[in-house]
């Protein structure tokens, strides 16, 4: 049984392995060429192309199998057989390459058509931040006075009683202290209620002439409303020198207001009282037709203050003012509620 099967299969093999004639080979090559062309015509993408390549040129592909039959030909026929097989192989390889390029090009065009860019569309808008309106106003005020020859000084926000009150001629139990409702830190320290204590610190550390401004935060125990905030900003100004008078003070203020606001604003001086100035004044500003708004207290430095810091009031005189930064901003932009400055609402801030 087993032997029979071996004998049978050998016979079959022998019949199959009958050497091919050249004519047969040429016919097979033609068939294969036709089959290749038909297969190629069906190919539309890179994957199908690769599959076709493997089917014809792969290790077990149709053409590869034919090539391995070369050795069956007698030596004198082999060159011819080799030539026609190689000719087909080149044809197929070239066609694969061309088709590959074609597919790539088509894929590229498809993507170009799909991913269409409209270069006329507006770009993405990323808003740029800018300085807070109060900072803008402070810098502008500094700039105006620096051009007039003033230095910018600073002092601590946590002050002691002495600098905030006593040295400014406001002794304990003086009724004027009530004007500055204070946040006390301990028995003798408080959040400064105004920038005036910097006057004392500067005069104690310099000889006259002194010409400074000092911008900074101030604190008062006020209930917030449209015109009051427990934290706000002032710019203090102090000029001490031989021969200064109220006329110089008035000129400086007028010149400053003119430079800051330009035309269209009115200014009004009136008498006031501060323990550290004599005489004292307050300055109101209004936009033409608008309501008057007090922007500063001012006056000639009281001789008692000059004496306190070691200056001789017979030799030098001085003047000073304390200006509200918020008020300046409110006047400039017509803002009616001081609380808007501290709410960090972008809709408000982005207007400046
Ligand atoms: N310090 C005062 C206040 O906050 C304002 C002031 C008035 C400042 C007169 C001065 C001045 O320098 O001379 O109410």
Coordinates of C-alpha atoms and ligand atoms in Angstrom, one line a residue:
X1 CA 0.0 0.0 0.0
X2 CA 2.6 2.3 1.0
X3 CA 5.0 1.3 -1.8
X4 CA 2.3 1.7 -4.3
X5 CA 1.6 5.2 -3.3
X6 CA 5.3 6.1 -3.6
X7 CA 5.5 4.6 -7.1
X8 CA 2.4 6.5 -8.1
X9 CA 3.5 9.9 -6.9
X10 CA 6.9 9.4 -8.5
X11 CA 5.2 8.8 -11.9
X12 CA 3.1 11.9 -11.4
X13 CA 6.1 14.0 -10.6
X14 CA 7.9 12.8 -13.5
X15 CA 5.2 13.7 -15.9
X16 CA 4.9 17.2 -14.3
X17 CA 8.6 17.7 -14.4
X18 CA 8.9 17.2 -18.1
X19 CA 11.3 19.8 -19.2
X20 CA 9.7 22.9 -20.7
X21 CA 10.2 23.9 -24.3
X22 CA 11.1 27.4 -25.2
X23 CA 7.8 27.8 -27.0
X24 CA 6.0 26.8 -23.8
X25 CA 8.0 29.3 -21.8
X26 CA 7.2 32.1 -24.2
X27 CA 3.5 31.3 -24.0
X28 CA 3.7 31.2 -20.2
X29 CA 5.6 34.6 -20.2
X30 CA 2.8 36.0 -22.4
X31 CA 0.2 34.6 -20.1
X32 CA 1.9 36.0 -17.1
X33 CA 2.3 39.4 -18.7
X34 CA -1.4 39.5 -19.4
X35 CA -2.1 38.4 -15.9
X36 CA 0.2 41.1 -14.5
X37 CA -1.4 43.8 -16.6
X38 CA -4.9 42.8 -15.5
X39 CA -3.7 42.7 -11.9
X40 CA -2.1 46.1 -12.1
X41 CA -5.2 47.6 -13.6
X42 CA -7.1 46.7 -10.5
X43 CA -4.5 48.4 -8.1
X44 CA -5.6 51.7 -6.6
X45 CA -3.7 52.0 -3.4
X46 CA -0.2 51.3 -2.0
X47 CA -1.4 48.2 -0.1
X48 CA -2.9 46.5 -3.2
X49 CA 0.3 47.4 -5.1
X50 CA 2.4 45.7 -2.5
X51 CA 0.2 42.6 -2.6
X52 CA 0.5 42.4 -6.4
X53 CA 4.3 42.8 -6.1
X54 CA 4.4 39.9 -3.7
X55 CA 2.1 37.8 -5.9
X56 CA 4.4 38.2 -9.0
X57 CA 7.9 39.0 -7.7
X58 CA 7.8 37.7 -4.2
X59 CA 9.8 34.7 -3.1
X60 CA 7.0 32.3 -4.1
X61 CA 5.6 34.6 -6.8
X62 CA 4.6 33.6 -10.3
X63 CA 7.6 35.1 -12.0
X64 CA 10.0 33.8 -9.4
X65 CA 8.7 30.3 -9.9
X66 CA 9.2 30.6 -13.7
X67 CA 12.7 31.9 -13.1
X68 CA 13.6 28.8 -11.1
X69 CA 12.7 26.7 -14.1
X70 CA 15.6 28.3 -16.0
X71 CA 17.9 25.5 -14.9
X72 CA 15.7 23.0 -16.7
X73 CA 16.7 24.4 -20.1
X74 CA 19.6 23.0 -22.0
X75 CA 22.6 25.4 -21.8
X76 CA 22.2 26.7 -25.3
X77 CA 18.6 27.8 -24.7
X78 CA 19.1 29.3 -21.3
X79 CA 20.3 32.8 -22.5
X80 CA 17.2 33.3 -24.6
X81 CA 15.0 31.9 -21.8
X82 CA 16.8 34.2 -19.3
X83 CA 16.3 37.2 -21.5
X84 CA 12.6 36.9 -21.9
X85 CA 12.1 36.3 -18.2
X86 CA 14.3 39.2 -17.2
X87 CA 12.5 41.4 -19.7
X88 CA 9.2 40.6 -18.0
X89 CA 10.8 41.1 -14.6
X90 CA 12.0 44.6 -15.6
X91 CA 8.7 45.5 -17.0
X92 CA 6.9 44.5 -13.8
X93 CA 9.4 46.3 -11.6
X94 CA 9.2 49.5 -13.6
X95 CA 5.4 49.3 -13.6
X96 CA 5.4 48.9 -9.8
X97 CA 7.6 51.9 -9.4
X98 CA 5.5 54.1 -11.7
X99 CA 2.3 53.0 -10.1
X100 CA 3.8 53.7 -6.7
X101 CA 4.6 57.3 -7.7
X102 CA 1.2 57.7 -9.2
X103 CA -0.5 56.5 -6.0
X104 CA 1.7 58.8 -3.9
X105 CA 0.9 61.8 -6.1
X106 CA -2.8 61.0 -6.0
X107 CA -2.7 60.7 -2.2
X108 CA -0.9 64.1 -1.9
X109 CA -3.5 65.7 -4.1
X110 CA -6.3 64.2 -2.1
X111 CA -4.9 65.6 1.1
X112 CA -4.3 69.0 -0.4
X113 CA -7.9 69.1 -1.5
X114 CA -9.2 67.9 1.9
X115 CA -7.0 70.1 4.1
X116 CA -7.8 73.4 2.6
X117 CA -6.4 76.5 4.3
X118 CA -8.0 79.9 3.9
X119 CA -5.2 82.4 4.4
X120 CA -7.6 85.3 4.3
X121 CA -9.2 84.2 7.6
X122 CA -8.2 86.5 10.6
X123 CA -5.6 85.0 13.0
X124 CA -6.3 83.9 16.5
X125 CA -6.5 87.0 18.7
X126 CA -4.5 86.7 21.9
X127 CA -5.2 89.8 24.0
X128 CA -2.2 91.5 25.5
X129 CA -2.3 92.7 29.1
X130 CA -1.4 96.2 30.1
X131 CA -0.7 98.2 33.2
X132 CA -3.6 98.8 35.7
X133 CA -5.1 102.2 35.2
X134 CA -3.9 103.3 38.7
X135 CA -0.4 102.2 37.7
X136 CA -0.6 104.2 34.5
X137 CA -1.7 107.3 36.4
X138 CA 1.0 106.8 39.0
X139 CA 3.8 106.5 36.4
X140 CA 2.5 109.5 34.6
X141 CA 2.5 111.6 37.7
X142 CA 6.0 110.4 38.6
X143 CA 7.1 111.3 35.1
X144 CA 5.7 114.9 35.3
X145 CA 7.4 115.6 38.6
X146 CA 10.7 113.9 37.7
X147 CA 10.9 116.2 34.7
X148 CA 10.5 119.1 37.1
X149 CA 13.4 117.9 39.1
X150 CA 11.8 115.8 41.9
X151 CA 13.2 112.6 43.3
X152 CA 11.0 109.6 43.9
X153 CA 11.2 108.5 47.5
X154 CA 9.4 105.7 49.5
X155 CA 8.6 104.7 53.0
X156 CA 7.1 101.8 54.9
X157 CA 3.4 101.0 54.8
X158 CA 3.5 99.7 58.4
X159 CA 4.4 103.0 60.1
X160 CA 4.9 103.9 63.7
X161 CA 2.8 106.5 65.6
X162 CA 5.6 108.9 65.6
X163 CA 6.0 109.3 61.8
X164 CA 2.4 108.9 60.9
X165 CA 1.1 111.4 63.5
X166 CA 3.4 112.9 66.2
X167 CA 6.1 114.3 64.0
X168 CA 3.4 115.7 61.8
X169 CA 2.2 117.8 64.6
X170 CA -0.7 115.5 65.5
X171 CA -0.1 114.6 69.2
X172 CA -2.0 111.8 70.9
X173 CA -5.6 112.9 71.8
X174 CA -5.4 115.6 69.1
X175 CA -8.9 115.7 67.6
X176 CA -7.4 115.7 64.1
X177 CA -6.5 112.0 64.6
X178 CA -10.1 111.1 64.2
X179 CA -9.8 112.2 60.6
X180 CA -7.5 109.3 59.9
X181 CA -9.4 106.2 61.2
X182 CA -6.5 103.8 61.4
X183 CA -5.7 100.1 61.3
X184 CA -3.4 99.5 64.3
X185 CA -1.0 96.6 64.2
X186 CA -0.1 96.9 67.9
X187 CA 0.0 99.7 70.4
X188 CA 2.4 101.9 68.4
X189 CA 2.3 100.6 64.8
X190 CA -0.3 101.1 62.2
X191 CA -0.9 100.9 58.5
X192 CA 0.0 104.4 57.4
X193 CA -3.1 106.5 56.9
X194 CA -1.3 108.8 54.4
X195 CA 2.1 109.2 52.6
X196 CA 3.0 112.3 54.7
X197 CA 5.2 110.3 57.2
X198 CA 7.6 109.9 54.3
X199 CA 8.2 113.7 54.5
X200 CA 9.5 113.2 58.0
X201 CA 11.7 110.2 57.0
X202 CA 13.2 112.1 54.0
X203 CA 13.8 115.4 55.9
X204 CA 15.5 113.5 58.8
X205 CA 17.9 111.8 56.4
X206 CA 18.7 114.8 54.1
X207 CA 19.8 118.4 54.3
X208 CA 17.7 121.0 52.5
X209 CA 17.1 121.6 49.7
X210 CA 14.7 118.7 49.5
X211 CA 12.5 118.0 46.5
X212 CA 10.8 114.7 46.5
X213 CA 7.6 112.9 45.6
X214 CA 6.4 109.7 47.2
X215 CA 3.7 107.5 45.6
X216 CA 2.3 104.7 47.7
X217 CA -0.6 102.8 49.3
X218 CA -2.5 104.2 52.3
X219 CA -5.0 102.6 54.6
X220 CA -8.0 103.9 56.4
X221 CA -10.8 102.3 58.4
X222 CA -13.4 103.5 56.0
X223 CA -16.5 101.6 54.9
X224 CA -16.2 101.1 51.1
X225 CA -18.6 103.1 49.0
X226 CA -18.4 104.9 45.7
X227 CA -15.8 107.4 46.9
X228 CA -14.1 105.5 49.8
X229 CA -11.9 102.5 49.9
X230 CA -9.9 101.1 52.9
X231 CA -6.9 101.0 50.7
X232 CA -6.1 103.7 48.2
X233 CA -3.1 105.5 46.8
X234 CA -1.5 108.9 47.3
X235 CA 1.4 110.8 45.9
X236 CA 3.1 113.0 48.5
X237 CA 5.1 116.0 47.3
X238 CA 7.6 117.9 49.4
X239 CA 9.8 120.8 48.5
X240 CA 11.9 122.5 51.2
X241 CA 14.3 125.3 50.3
X242 CA 15.2 128.9 51.1
X243 CA 12.6 131.4 50.0
X244 CA 9.7 129.2 48.9
X245 CA 6.2 130.7 49.2
X246 CA 2.6 129.8 48.6
X247 CA 2.9 131.2 45.1
X248 CA 5.5 128.5 44.2
X249 CA 3.1 125.9 45.5
X250 CA 0.2 127.2 43.5
X251 CA 2.3 127.4 40.4
X252 CA 3.5 123.8 40.8
X253 CA 0.0 122.5 41.2
X254 CA -1.3 124.5 38.3
X255 CA 1.5 123.3 36.1
X256 CA 1.0 119.7 37.1
X257 CA -2.8 119.8 36.5
X258 CA -2.2 121.4 33.1
X259 CA 0.3 118.7 32.1
X260 CA -1.8 115.8 33.4
X261 CA -5.2 116.8 32.2
X262 CA -4.6 119.2 29.4
X263 CA -7.4 121.7 28.5
X264 CA -11.0 121.2 29.5
X265 CA -10.5 121.1 33.3
X266 CA -11.0 123.7 35.9
X267 CA -9.2 124.0 39.2
X268 CA -10.2 125.6 42.5
X269 CA -8.1 126.5 45.6
X270 CA -9.8 126.9 49.0
X271 CA -8.7 127.1 52.6
X272 CA -8.5 124.0 54.7
X273 CA -6.8 122.8 57.9
X274 CA -4.0 120.3 58.4
X275 CA -1.9 120.2 61.6
X276 CA 1.3 119.8 59.6
X277 CA 0.8 122.8 57.2
X278 CA 0.1 126.5 57.8
X279 CA -1.6 127.9 55.8
X280 CA -3.4 124.8 54.4
X281 CA -5.4 124.5 51.2
X282 CA -7.5 121.9 49.4
X283 CA -7.6 121.7 45.6
X284 CA -10.7 120.7 43.6
X285 CA -10.8 119.8 40.0
X286 CA -13.7 119.4 37.6
X287 CA -14.2 118.5 34.0
X288 CA -16.0 121.4 32.3
X289 CA -19.6 121.3 33.7
X290 CA -18.9 118.2 35.9
X291 CA -19.0 118.1 39.7
X292 CA -16.0 119.3 41.7
X293 CA -13.8 116.6 43.1
X294 CA -11.2 117.2 45.8
X295 CA -7.9 115.8 44.6
X296 CA -5.4 116.9 47.2
X297 CA -4.6 118.6 50.5
X298 CA -1.7 121.0 50.4
X299 CA 0.0 123.8 52.3
X300 CA 3.2 125.4 53.6
X301 CA 5.0 123.0 55.9
X302 CA 4.3 124.0 59.5
X303 CA 7.4 125.5 61.3
X304 CA 6.8 122.9 64.1
X305 CA 7.4 120.1 61.6
X306 CA 10.5 121.7 60.2
X307 CA 11.9 122.1 63.8
X308 CA 11.0 118.5 64.6
X309 CA 13.2 117.2 61.8
X310 CA 16.1 119.5 62.7
X311 CA 15.6 122.2 60.0
X312 CA 15.6 125.9 60.9
X313 CA 12.2 127.4 59.9
X314 CA 14.0 130.8 59.9
X315 CA 16.2 129.7 57.1
X316 CA 14.1 127.4 55.0
X317 CA 10.4 127.2 54.1
X318 CA 8.6 124.4 52.3
X319 CA 5.4 123.2 50.9
X320 CA 3.8 119.9 50.5
X321 CA 0.7 118.2 49.1
X322 CA -0.9 114.8 49.3
X323 CA -2.7 113.8 46.0
X324 CA -5.2 111.0 45.5
X325 CA -4.2 108.8 42.6
X326 CA -7.7 107.2 42.4
X327 CA -9.3 110.6 42.2
X328 CA -7.0 111.6 39.3
X329 CA -7.9 108.4 37.4
X330 CA -11.6 109.0 38.1
X331 CA -11.5 112.5 36.8
X332 CA -9.5 111.6 33.7
X333 CA -11.8 108.7 32.7
X334 CA -15.1 109.8 34.2
X335 CA -15.1 106.8 36.6
X336 CA -17.8 107.2 39.2
X337 CA -17.1 104.3 41.6
X338 CA -13.6 103.9 43.2
X339 CA -14.4 100.2 44.0
X340 CA -14.1 99.4 40.3
X341 CA -10.3 99.8 40.6
X342 CA -10.0 96.8 43.0
X343 CA -12.4 94.3 41.5
X344 CA -10.1 93.1 38.8
X345 CA -13.0 92.9 36.3
X346 CA -11.4 92.5 32.9
X347 CA -14.4 94.2 31.3
X348 CA -13.5 97.3 33.3
X349 CA -9.7 97.1 33.2
X350 CA -9.5 96.4 29.4
X351 CA -10.9 99.9 28.7
X352 CA -7.8 101.7 29.7
Ligands
LIG1 N1 -1.8 113.8 54.4 C1 -3.1 114.5 54.1 C2 -4.2 113.5 54.0 O1 -4.0 112.4 53.7 C3 -3.0 115.2 52.8 C4 -2.0 116.3 52.9 C5 -2.4 117.6 53.2 C6 -0.7 116.1 52.6 C7 -1.5 118.7 53.3 C8 0.2 117.2 52.6 C9 -0.2 118.4 52.9 O2 1.5 117.0 52.3 O3 0.7 119.5 52.9 O4 -5.4 113.8 54.2

